[in-house]
Amino acid sequence: MISPPTLTLPAQNDIYYPALINSLPIAIYTCDERGYITQFNAAAAELWGREPEIGIHQWTGAWKLFRLNGSVLPPEETPMALTIKAKSQTNNDEIILERPDGTRRFIKANPRPIVDISGNFVGAISMLVDVTTTRLIDQEKERLSALIQGSEDAIISKTLDGIITSWNPAAEKLFGYTEDEMIGRSIMTLIPAELSDEEPKIIERLRRGERVEHFETKRLTKSGELLDISLTISPIRNSDGIIVGASKIARNITTQKRLNVALRESDERFRMAIESTNLGTWEFQPITGQLNWSEECCRIFNVPADSVIDYQFFSTHIFPEDSAYVQKEIQKVLDPSGSGQLNIEYRIKRSGDGMIRWVKSQGKTYINEHNQATRFIGTILDITKQKQEEQALKDSLELFQTMADNVPAMIWMSGTDKFNDYFNKTWLEFRERTQEEESNDGWLDGVHPEDREKCIEVYSNALKKQEGFYTEYRLKRYDGEYRWLADNCVPRLSPTGEFVGFISACIDISELKKLEQRKDDFIKMASHELKTPITSIKGYVQLLLSIYEEMNEEKLRAAQPTVKSSLTTVSKQVSKLTRLISELLDMSRIETGKLDLNYTEFDPVLLVEETVQDVRHTTLKHKIVIENKFEGTVQADRDRIAQVMLNLLTNAIKYSPDAENIDVFISGNRKEVVISVTDYGIGINKSEQQKIFERFYRVEGRNELTYPGFGIGLFIANEIIQRHNGTIRVESEKDKKTVFTFTLPLMKQNNAQ
């Protein structure tokens, strides 16, 4: 074990020992074995700021001592005391010394035990090192380091050769490089190639001791992004004052640059907007009476742009009938207790030609700290055309109201707020109510309770889509009778095409409704009356056919072809009449909403094959070919789908008398089955292809007139498919071919009827 260092007391006759201690520039003092000071040199007295008494002061000659945490350090706990008590060297901890004048110094005490020539412990000697300057330098370095590390600006140090020596977190955030990546690398890493000549020029200025401030340039990030940067660069000097490097502060001004560009563009757009809108500007100084007009303002008043304008000139060019009003409004705006805002329309009498023009002036007053109006600025716009249009619109509205009140139709109008706000004279007379009573939702009180919800739904949907609509409903007349109205509504549009509401003309269709009801009753009656004898005829024909088959063939051999052909023809015609009657009944059911669907699950391919087989017996000329690429089932009304298929096949035969083939194609996917019937007959013009699904519609033409039918088969087929939530369409080329295609969902849809 290494023994703690000690000092051996010099011989008593060593006269040089005290002189040696006293001459040392470092503070030194000694204590005996009880801690009383026995000797100190001048450096110690200067450090303490006083001279302690030999043999009186114990442990230390300092006025006050403190630990680094600021707590008082008692003399008996000083390093000297601890060394003497332990008779061995203690740690040379740093402490704070306070002088009598209040100044403080940071010191390090380095006490060591003293033994005589016999090895006996006789005290201790301590060397006090003043580390105040070093500590202050360290603190300043720490403070600067904290500032650099916490700075939001990138701070970079480099040598005069451009080698980076420091790189703070803000630099990492700005440029994307870490400190490890950049220390030791050239600053040229950040400089775009086209700006490579900047760095030598900057270094040359730094060598001359110059500081570069707010130098705007561009620098590259790690990702290759080009940033707008503002640089402030200062030279770094060593302890001898020699410039050895540079400190660079980089601030990202990319956003600021963009904002400046945007601001300039905004100012330019504002200037262009002012010019393009023919908006004049003016400024009035109430205290001096000075009035300044822009070029456009001068043009509005028809005066040269370089004219000297004052308030009196302006006043004399206000139209006489408007002068008092304008002057009053301006005085209100100039009153400090007022709103300070001007927004008025008035007429002026132009200079020179005396033309009367409408203008709109808007302005604002600025009040100073003395509660005085010092500045009144604003704009002026010629609105003569607008006023003329307003007058024309007013005249048009008056003309419309005159016409609307003298037509037999009931007219109403609404705005964009959903509410009806106008009813013509005919409507009000029908209802014997006032505009106020009918406005908003008041008219709905007269709608039949069973029709009211439908009216609201139709109107709301049309308003949402901003499109017209047609609907029928019952409205109570003044005598309490509900009358059927046909409401044909169209959107109202502004001159710019903007939706501004609805206008509708309503006519009383009660008599037409009664006629339709009589027609429906007639169809039902005719169907019933026709079906009864036809059923009887069909029964007799079947009976005759059976008798014919049982009789002696020899007796009927001569008449057999004729009788059988006749009976077959009768049977066909009876079937045809039965189908026509069924179609009439179906049409009636469709119109009354009573065409019910009986859903079952079935194989559509099997249904097509069965229907085709039945139709094949009716034609000897046509060959019906089925091509199937579908496997599965559908949920639908089997009989109704068979009815659709039968209609398409019989039409294909009927309208292709000169063709031989009819193709049926079946396909599908996970959601629907697709069935098409193709014939190679007369075809359908494109303009008529959508009309063929309408009730009673038949294509007119030289060939088509030869084919019988009521024109309701495809109408019924379309209704059946739509009620299954399917689709039906036609594709045709005149005199070439026609393809009817319909689709059915595989599963029953919730809204299927």
XYZ file of N, CA and C in Angstrom, residues 345-570:
678
model
N -75.629 54.607 -52.093
C -75.824 54.672 -53.531
C -76.529 55.986 -53.854
N -76.068 56.662 -54.892
C -76.653 57.955 -55.242
C -76.327 58.262 -56.702
N -76.899 59.357 -57.177
C -76.685 59.765 -58.563
C -75.727 60.953 -58.630
N -74.949 60.975 -59.699
C -74.058 62.110 -59.948
C -74.396 62.703 -61.314
N -74.000 63.955 -61.477
C -74.142 64.637 -62.761
C -72.742 64.876 -63.294
N -72.380 64.115 -64.326
C -71.002 64.132 -64.800
C -70.596 65.515 -65.299
N -69.301 65.755 -65.154
C -68.744 67.014 -65.645
C -68.718 66.993 -67.172
N -68.920 68.137 -67.776
C -68.827 68.230 -69.225
C -70.121 67.886 -69.923
N -70.493 66.565 -69.955
C -71.677 66.164 -70.717
C -72.957 66.177 -69.890
N -72.844 66.347 -68.547
C -74.032 66.421 -67.703
C -74.807 65.125 -67.594
N -74.227 64.001 -68.014
C -74.917 62.710 -67.977
C -75.172 62.276 -66.526
N -76.358 61.736 -66.265
C -76.712 61.252 -64.927
C -76.262 59.796 -64.807
N -75.471 59.502 -63.773
C -74.975 58.137 -63.539
C -75.220 57.742 -62.083
N -75.536 56.483 -61.882
C -75.659 55.942 -60.523
C -74.282 55.450 -60.064
N -73.923 55.761 -58.809
C -72.656 55.288 -58.248
C -72.901 54.705 -56.860
N -71.961 53.857 -56.461
C -71.972 53.304 -55.098
C -70.659 53.661 -54.441
N -70.725 54.317 -53.275
C -69.522 54.718 -52.537
C -69.446 53.960 -51.221
N -68.260 53.452 -50.930
C -67.981 52.788 -49.657
C -66.701 53.383 -49.093
N -66.677 53.625 -47.787
C -65.489 54.232 -47.203
C -65.382 53.997 -45.713
N -64.251 54.454 -45.156
C -63.976 54.294 -43.731
C -63.231 55.525 -43.235
N -63.581 55.971 -42.017
C -62.945 57.130 -41.396
C -61.956 56.668 -40.331
N -60.786 57.328 -40.269
C -59.772 57.036 -39.253
C -59.708 58.202 -38.276
N -59.751 57.872 -36.983
C -59.781 58.870 -35.899
C -58.437 58.872 -35.188
N -57.868 60.095 -34.913
C -56.583 60.176 -34.206
C -56.788 60.180 -32.703
N -55.657 60.307 -31.972
C -55.721 60.262 -30.506
C -56.455 61.452 -29.911
N -56.666 62.490 -30.695
C -57.402 63.663 -30.224
C -58.877 63.578 -30.592
N -59.318 62.386 -30.990
C -60.712 62.152 -31.347
C -61.144 63.020 -32.525
N -60.237 63.136 -33.507
C -60.523 63.902 -34.705
C -60.456 62.983 -35.930
N -61.361 63.212 -36.870
C -61.319 62.471 -38.129
C -60.194 63.045 -38.981
N -59.165 62.239 -39.207
C -57.986 62.729 -39.932
C -57.886 62.163 -41.344
N -58.583 61.068 -41.590
C -58.445 60.426 -42.896
C -59.748 59.707 -43.239
N -60.233 59.925 -44.439
C -61.482 59.316 -44.909
C -61.196 58.748 -46.297
N -61.100 57.407 -46.395
C -60.731 56.768 -47.662
C -61.843 55.828 -48.106
N -61.895 55.566 -49.415
C -62.927 54.657 -49.892
C -62.856 54.413 -51.380
N -63.917 53.797 -51.880
C -64.012 53.432 -53.291
C -65.327 53.948 -53.866
N -65.364 54.044 -55.191
C -66.587 54.448 -55.889
C -66.721 53.595 -57.140
N -67.939 53.147 -57.421
C -68.189 52.258 -58.554
C -69.418 52.746 -59.312
N -69.305 52.791 -60.635
C -70.437 53.164 -61.475
C -71.389 51.969 -61.565
N -72.596 52.126 -61.014
C -73.561 51.017 -60.986
C -74.785 51.339 -61.845
N -74.599 52.210 -62.811
C -75.725 52.604 -63.658
C -76.346 51.393 -64.351
N -75.514 50.528 -64.920
C -76.027 49.349 -65.620
C -76.793 48.448 -64.666
N -76.258 48.279 -63.459
C -76.928 47.452 -62.462
C -78.302 48.031 -62.125
N -78.375 49.356 -61.954
C -79.634 50.013 -61.637
C -80.630 49.854 -62.783
N -80.119 49.953 -64.008
C -80.991 49.769 -65.161
C -81.534 48.342 -65.209
N -80.674 47.386 -64.891
C -81.113 45.990 -64.866
C -82.127 45.756 -63.755
N -81.901 46.402 -62.600
C -82.858 46.274 -61.505
C -84.217 46.836 -61.904
N -84.205 47.973 -62.597
C -85.462 48.567 -63.037
C -86.137 47.685 -64.074
N -85.309 47.127 -64.979
C -85.868 46.231 -65.988
C -86.477 44.999 -65.334
N -85.787 44.499 -64.291
C -86.305 43.343 -63.568
C -87.606 43.685 -62.858
N -87.644 44.853 -62.276
C -88.857 45.295 -61.594
C -90.019 45.388 -62.580
N -89.736 45.994 -63.751
C -90.769 46.087 -64.784
C -91.199 44.706 -65.250
N -90.205 43.808 -65.374
C -90.507 42.448 -65.817
C -91.377 41.728 -64.797
N -91.069 41.923 -63.513
C -91.859 41.282 -62.461
C -93.286 41.806 -62.465
N -93.424 43.111 -62.668
C -94.768 43.678 -62.716
C -95.539 43.121 -63.906
N -94.843 42.995 -65.064
C -95.484 42.419 -66.242
C -95.850 40.964 -66.005
N -94.926 40.224 -65.372
C -95.194 38.819 -65.078
C -96.409 38.678 -64.172
N -96.467 39.501 -63.132
C -97.584 39.402 -62.201
C -98.901 39.726 -62.897
N -98.877 40.729 -63.795
C -100.090 41.063 -64.545
C -100.533 39.885 -65.402
N -99.566 39.263 -66.091
C -99.892 38.122 -66.937
C -100.316 36.921 -66.105
N -99.567 36.672 -65.007
C -99.858 35.510 -64.171
C -101.242 35.594 -63.556
N -101.671 36.820 -63.242
C -102.977 36.983 -62.611
C -104.115 36.882 -63.603
N -103.795 36.790 -64.898
C -104.848 36.765 -65.906
C -104.811 35.511 -66.770
N -104.107 34.477 -66.308
C -104.114 33.193 -67.015
C -104.949 32.201 -66.216
N -105.579 31.221 -66.887
C -106.431 30.266 -66.171
C -105.650 29.289 -65.304
N -104.342 29.117 -65.557
C -103.538 28.172 -64.774
C -103.255 28.736 -63.382
N -103.107 27.833 -62.424
C -102.759 28.217 -61.055
C -101.233 28.209 -60.948
N -100.640 29.384 -60.683
C -99.176 29.526 -60.686
C -98.676 29.801 -59.280
N -97.576 29.124 -58.928
C -96.886 29.420 -57.670
C -95.393 29.515 -57.925
N -94.685 30.228 -57.067
C -93.232 30.360 -57.155
C -92.629 30.183 -55.771
N -91.363 29.719 -55.739
C -90.622 29.588 -54.479
C -89.193 30.054 -54.693
N -88.513 30.324 -53.579
C -87.105 30.690 -53.620
C -86.233 29.511 -53.273
N -84.993 29.798 -52.914
C -84.044 28.720 -52.561
C -84.219 28.256 -51.131
N -85.133 28.898 -50.380
C -85.325 28.537 -48.974
C -86.399 27.488 -48.776
N -86.869 26.867 -49.877
C -87.828 25.771 -49.849
C -89.273 26.254 -49.772
N -89.494 27.455 -49.239
C -90.862 27.889 -49.012
C -91.464 28.562 -50.249
N -92.752 28.309 -50.494
C -93.472 28.986 -51.567
C -93.783 30.410 -51.122
N -93.488 31.395 -51.984
C -93.657 32.783 -51.571
C -94.503 33.602 -52.539
N -95.059 32.948 -53.582
C -95.931 33.684 -54.489
C -96.991 32.746 -55.050
N -98.243 33.228 -55.075
C -99.360 32.507 -55.680
C -100.152 33.509 -56.516
N -100.490 33.115 -57.738
C -101.187 34.071 -58.601
C -102.663 34.183 -58.215
N -103.329 35.094 -58.907
C -104.727 35.400 -58.595
C -105.617 34.175 -58.770
N -105.349 33.371 -59.828
C -106.157 32.182 -60.094
C -106.066 31.195 -58.939
N -104.857 30.994 -58.413
C -104.673 30.092 -57.265
C -105.437 30.610 -56.054
N -105.245 31.888 -55.749
C -105.874 32.454 -54.553
C -107.393 32.421 -54.654
N -107.942 32.622 -55.886
C -109.387 32.535 -56.057
C -109.862 31.096 -55.907
N -109.072 30.140 -56.384
C -109.413 28.729 -56.233
C -109.499 28.352 -54.754
N -108.575 28.936 -53.981
C -108.514 28.588 -52.553
C -109.315 29.551 -51.666
N -109.617 30.751 -52.214
C -110.249 31.809 -51.427
C -109.444 32.086 -50.163
N -108.114 32.248 -50.366
C -107.189 32.576 -49.278
C -106.237 33.664 -49.759
N -105.514 34.300 -48.791
C -104.611 35.393 -49.120
C -103.194 34.859 -49.361
N -102.334 35.751 -49.923
C -100.931 35.399 -50.107
C -100.308 34.981 -48.784
N -100.596 35.728 -47.724
C -99.999 35.447 -46.419
C -100.428 34.077 -45.903
N -101.694 33.722 -46.128
C -102.188 32.433 -45.645
C -101.578 31.267 -46.414
N -101.332 31.441 -47.715
C -100.797 30.363 -48.533
C -99.273 30.272 -48.491
N -98.592 31.402 -48.180
C -97.129 31.435 -48.226
C -96.513 30.449 -47.239
N -95.203 30.238 -47.463
C -94.442 29.247 -46.693
C -95.094 27.881 -46.884
N -95.507 27.213 -45.797
C -96.143 25.899 -45.917
C -97.654 25.979 -45.771
N -98.216 27.203 -45.831
C -99.652 27.346 -45.616
C -100.488 26.593 -46.622
N -100.026 26.535 -47.888
C -100.787 25.854 -48.941
C -100.936 24.361 -48.685
N -99.980 23.779 -47.909
C -100.041 22.342 -47.633
C -101.263 21.957 -46.810
N -101.840 22.930 -46.098
C -103.039 22.631 -45.313
C -104.189 22.187 -46.202
N -104.172 22.628 -47.483
C -105.259 22.265 -48.388
C -105.024 20.989 -49.156
N -103.811 20.405 -49.057
C -103.520 19.162 -49.779
C -104.183 17.991 -49.068
N -104.742 17.083 -49.853
C -105.414 15.911 -49.282
C -104.442 15.160 -48.359
N -104.888 14.738 -47.172
C -103.985 14.052 -46.227
C -103.238 12.871 -46.845
N -103.883 12.149 -47.781
C -103.221 10.992 -48.393
C -102.127 11.404 -49.383
N -102.155 12.656 -49.851
C -101.179 13.117 -50.846
C -100.105 14.019 -50.252
N -100.294 14.454 -48.999
C -99.414 15.483 -48.429
C -97.976 15.007 -48.318
N -97.751 13.805 -47.809
C -96.385 13.298 -47.638
C -95.686 13.148 -48.992
N -96.440 12.719 -50.001
C -95.860 12.575 -51.342
C -95.438 13.944 -51.886
N -96.284 14.963 -51.678
C -95.952 16.317 -52.151
C -94.647 16.803 -51.530
N -94.523 16.622 -50.216
C -93.325 17.089 -49.511
C -92.085 16.361 -50.014
N -92.192 15.035 -50.208
C -91.051 14.233 -50.652
C -90.608 14.627 -52.056
N -91.581 14.782 -52.976
C -91.250 15.143 -54.360
C -90.590 16.510 -54.406
N -91.151 17.468 -53.651
C -90.615 18.829 -53.667
C -89.214 18.875 -53.047
N -89.025 18.176 -51.929
C -87.722 18.182 -51.242
C -86.643 17.573 -52.121
N -86.948 16.464 -52.790
C -85.967 15.826 -53.674
C -85.611 16.730 -54.847
N -86.620 17.401 -55.412
C -86.358 18.297 -56.536
C -85.514 19.483 -56.105
N -85.781 20.013 -54.898
C -85.004 21.142 -54.393
C -83.547 20.741 -54.171
N -83.356 19.539 -53.661
C -81.999 19.054 -53.413
C -81.219 18.935 -54.726
N -81.886 18.456 -55.770
C -81.231 18.273 -57.068
C -81.329 19.512 -57.955
N -82.160 20.493 -57.519
C -82.371 21.724 -58.287
C -82.828 21.412 -59.714
N -83.825 20.503 -59.802
C -84.363 20.133 -61.093
C -85.881 20.105 -61.025
N -86.528 20.236 -62.190
C -87.978 20.288 -62.238
C -88.624 18.955 -61.902
N -89.968 18.980 -61.774
C -90.686 17.750 -61.456
C -92.130 17.875 -61.929
N -92.780 16.731 -62.042
C -94.206 16.681 -62.343
C -94.852 15.781 -61.312
N -95.961 16.232 -60.749
C -96.664 15.410 -59.777
C -98.144 15.746 -59.822
N -98.929 14.834 -59.308
C -100.376 15.033 -59.239
C -100.824 14.849 -57.801
N -101.727 15.708 -57.355
C -102.244 15.622 -55.991
C -103.606 16.305 -55.926
N -104.294 16.054 -54.828
C -105.613 16.653 -54.627
C -105.497 17.862 -53.698
N -106.142 18.964 -54.115
C -106.111 20.213 -53.356
C -107.546 20.674 -53.106
N -107.792 21.093 -51.860
C -109.148 21.498 -51.477
C -109.504 22.847 -52.093
N -110.643 22.873 -52.788
C -111.141 24.102 -53.371
C -111.899 24.899 -52.310
N -112.256 26.143 -52.650
C -112.938 27.030 -51.705
C -114.244 26.433 -51.186
N -114.906 25.536 -52.003
C -116.176 24.942 -51.586
C -115.995 23.653 -50.802
N -114.714 23.309 -50.474
C -114.457 22.118 -49.678
C -114.221 20.862 -50.490
N -114.407 20.912 -51.806
C -114.196 19.737 -52.651
C -112.716 19.611 -53.015
N -112.225 18.387 -52.911
C -110.845 18.121 -53.324
C -110.808 17.926 -54.837
N -109.949 18.669 -55.515
C -109.806 18.591 -56.956
C -108.393 18.106 -57.296
N -108.295 17.283 -58.325
C -106.990 16.782 -58.767
C -106.260 17.870 -59.558
N -104.976 18.127 -59.193
C -104.146 19.093 -59.903
C -102.951 18.390 -60.527
N -102.594 18.820 -61.744
C -101.332 18.402 -62.368
C -100.344 19.547 -62.173
N -99.303 19.286 -61.378
C -98.325 20.322 -61.004
C -97.057 20.111 -61.831
N -96.833 20.995 -62.801
C -95.655 20.876 -63.676
C -94.675 21.993 -63.308
N -93.605 21.633 -62.615
C -92.696 22.614 -62.015
C -91.345 22.611 -62.732
N -90.788 23.815 -62.953
C -89.462 23.947 -63.581
C -88.601 24.871 -62.721
N -87.255 24.733 -62.785
C -86.377 25.610 -61.996
C -86.382 27.036 -62.558
N -86.193 27.996 -61.672
C -85.970 29.385 -62.076
C -84.474 29.655 -61.985
N -83.918 30.269 -63.015
C -82.487 30.529 -63.065
C -82.241 32.025 -63.219
N -81.148 32.496 -62.608
C -80.742 33.884 -62.747
C -80.096 34.085 -64.115
N -79.849 35.341 -64.531
C -79.176 35.572 -65.824
C -77.830 34.881 -65.939
N -77.203 34.577 -64.792
C -75.907 33.897 -64.814
C -76.041 32.385 -64.719
N -77.307 31.906 -64.738
C -77.521 30.461 -64.682
C -77.608 29.905 -63.280
N -77.657 30.741 -62.262
C -77.720 30.272 -60.880
C -79.159 29.930 -60.501
N -79.323 28.818 -59.792
C -80.651 28.379 -59.356
C -81.198 29.346 -58.308
N -82.428 29.869 -58.555
C -83.018 30.829 -57.614
C -84.377 30.375 -57.111
N -84.816 29.173 -57.486
C -86.088 28.672 -56.991
C -86.866 27.949 -58.074
N -88.196 27.823 -57.845
C -89.065 27.111 -58.778
C -90.219 28.003 -59.213
N -90.780 27.699 -60.386
C -92.051 28.260 -60.833
C -92.860 27.119 -61.411
N -94.160 27.108 -61.086
C -94.976 25.975 -61.510
C -96.343 26.451 -61.970
N -96.871 25.746 -62.957
C -98.232 25.979 -63.432
C -99.052 24.725 -63.149
N -100.175 24.907 -62.466
C -101.027 23.787 -62.092
C -102.364 23.896 -62.825
N -102.849 22.782 -63.318
C -104.158 22.755 -63.976
C -105.026 21.702 -63.304
N -106.321 21.956 -63.326
C -107.300 21.043 -62.733
C -107.521 19.879 -63.698
N -107.162 18.666 -63.250
C -107.303 17.480 -64.106
C -108.329 16.515 -63.523
N -109.239 17.038 -62.731
C -110.229 16.165 -62.093
C -111.066 15.429 -63.136
N -111.498 16.139 -64.184
C -112.309 15.495 -65.218
C -111.504 14.445 -65.974
N -110.223 14.750 -66.224
C -109.370 13.774 -66.899
C -109.198 12.527 -66.049
N -109.077 12.725 -64.738
C -108.963 11.587 -63.828
C -110.208 10.704 -63.909
N -111.377 11.360 -64.018
C -112.613 10.585 -64.116
C -112.653 9.796 -65.411
N -112.171 10.411 -66.503
C -112.124 9.705 -67.781
C -111.187 8.504 -67.709
N -110.027 8.691 -67.050
C -109.088 7.573 -66.899
C -109.713 6.441 -66.095
N -110.472 6.814 -65.080
C -111.117 5.791 -64.271
C -112.134 5.018 -65.102
N -112.868 5.782 -65.945
C -113.848 5.101 -66.809
C -113.140 4.183 -67.806
N -111.964 4.615 -68.292
C -111.200 3.769 -69.217
C -110.762 2.477 -68.538
N -110.288 2.615 -67.283
C -109.863 1.420 -66.550
C -111.039 0.483 -66.316
N -112.176 1.080 -65.977
C -113.363 0.246 -65.759
C -113.764 -0.467 -67.048
N -113.615 0.252 -68.176
C -113.960 -0.339 -69.464
C -113.042 -1.514 -69.787
N -111.745 -1.320 -69.546
C -110.791 -2.396 -69.845
C -111.108 -3.636 -69.032
N -111.409 -3.418 -67.752
C -111.731 -4.564 -66.900
C -112.993 -5.267 -67.408
N -113.984 -4.454 -67.757
C -115.241 -5.036 -68.240
C -115.018 -5.759 -69.568
N -114.284 -5.104 -70.484
C -114.056 -5.719 -71.790
C -113.281 -7.018 -71.656
N -112.309 -7.016 -70.770
C -111.519 -8.231 -70.567
C -112.399 -9.364 -70.067
N -113.260 -9.018 -69.134
C -114.135 -10.049 -68.562
C -115.128 -10.555 -69.607
N -115.722 -9.606 -70.341
C -116.733 -9.990 -71.322
C -116.118 -10.781 -72.477
N -114.891 -10.471 -72.856
C -114.244 -11.186 -73.954
C -113.741 -12.553 -73.521
N -113.299 -12.615 -72.284
C -112.669 -13.861 -71.838
C -113.698 -14.988 -71.694
N -114.910 -14.647 -71.322
C -115.933 -15.686 -71.105
C -116.277 -16.439 -72.390
N -116.665 -15.762 -73.485
C -116.963 -16.534 -74.723
C -115.736 -17.205 -75.300
N -114.580 -16.581 -75.138
C -113.372 -17.199 -75.688
C -113.080 -18.506 -74.975
N -113.300 -18.498 -73.653
C -113.093 -19.735 -72.897
C -114.060 -20.812 -73.392
N -115.265 -20.401 -73.668
C -116.268 -21.356 -74.174
C -115.869 -21.886 -75.542
N -115.433 -20.988 -76.439
C -115.021 -21.401 -77.790
C -113.865 -22.387 -77.711
N -112.905 -22.067 -76.851
C -111.737 -22.942 -76.737
C -112.159 -24.329 -76.280
N -113.164 -24.387 -75.362
C -113.636 -25.693 -74.889
C -114.281 -26.505 -75.992
N -115.105 -25.818 -76.799
C -115.750 -26.523 -77.916
C -114.727 -27.001 -78.931
N -113.730 -26.186 -79.215
C -112.706 -26.573 -80.187
C -111.964 -27.809 -79.704
N -111.637 -27.811 -78.427
C -110.936 -28.984 -77.883
C -111.829 -30.230 -77.948
N -113.149 -30.014 -77.701
C -114.083 -31.148 -77.774
C -114.149 -31.697 -79.197
N -114.239 -30.793 -80.204
C -114.309 -31.225 -81.605
C -113.049 -31.978 -82.003
N -111.916 -31.467 -81.536
C -110.662 -32.151 -81.849
C -110.652 -33.570 -81.280
N -111.176 -33.724 -80.082
C -111.186 -35.062 -79.471
C -112.157 -35.990 -80.206
N -113.337 -35.420 -80.643
C -114.300 -36.231 -81.404
C -113.693 -36.642 -82.732
N -113.021 -35.691 -83.334
C -112.388 -35.962 -84.620
C -111.422 -37.124 -84.507
N -110.672 -37.177 -83.420
C -109.676 -38.236 -83.263
C -110.336 -39.582 -83.012
N -111.611 -39.607 -82.470
C -112.270 -40.872 -82.144
C -113.106 -41.421 -83.321
N -113.531 -40.598 -84.282
C -114.396 -41.042 -85.390
C -113.613 -41.877 -86.415
N -114.426 -42.546 -87.277
C -113.850 -43.374 -88.332
C -113.120 -42.472 -89.314
N -111.897 -42.810 -89.466
C -111.075 -41.956 -90.303
C -111.513 -41.995 -91.768
N -112.130 -43.092 -92.195
C -112.531 -43.185 -93.588
C -113.608 -42.174 -93.914
N -114.523 -41.963 -92.945
C -115.607 -41.027 -93.189
C -115.111 -39.594 -93.259
N -114.030 -39.341 -92.551
C -113.560 -37.951 -92.498
C -112.276 -37.741 -93.290
N -111.901 -38.759 -94.022
C -110.612 -38.664 -94.689
C -110.567 -37.473 -95.647
N -111.675 -37.319 -96.352
C -111.683 -36.232 -97.318
C -111.643 -34.858 -96.642
N -112.346 -34.776 -95.480
C -112.434 -33.452 -94.795
C -111.354 -33.259 -93.739
N -110.610 -34.296 -93.509
C -109.650 -34.221 -92.395
C -108.689 -33.047 -92.481
N -108.031 -32.835 -93.592
C -107.071 -31.705 -93.613
C -107.730 -30.369 -93.347
N -108.882 -30.187 -93.956
C -109.557 -28.897 -93.799
C -110.025 -28.686 -92.369
N -110.683 -29.723 -91.779
C -111.216 -29.596 -90.415
C -110.086 -29.386 -89.414
N -109.058 -30.201 -89.570
C -107.958 -30.089 -88.600
C -107.253 -28.745 -88.707
N -107.059 -28.290 -89.947
C -106.398 -26.991 -90.133
C -107.236 -25.865 -89.550
N -108.552 -25.977 -89.775
C -109.442 -24.925 -89.255
C -109.439 -24.909 -87.738
N -109.560 -26.097 -87.178
C -109.586 -26.172 -85.713
C -108.260 -25.685 -85.115
N -107.152 -26.034 -85.779
C -105.843 -25.580 -85.289
C -105.747 -24.063 -85.332
N -106.265 -23.485 -86.455
C -106.246 -22.024 -86.596
C -107.100 -21.376 -85.518
N -108.284 -21.969 -85.268
C -109.154 -21.423 -84.211
C -108.453 -21.467 -82.867
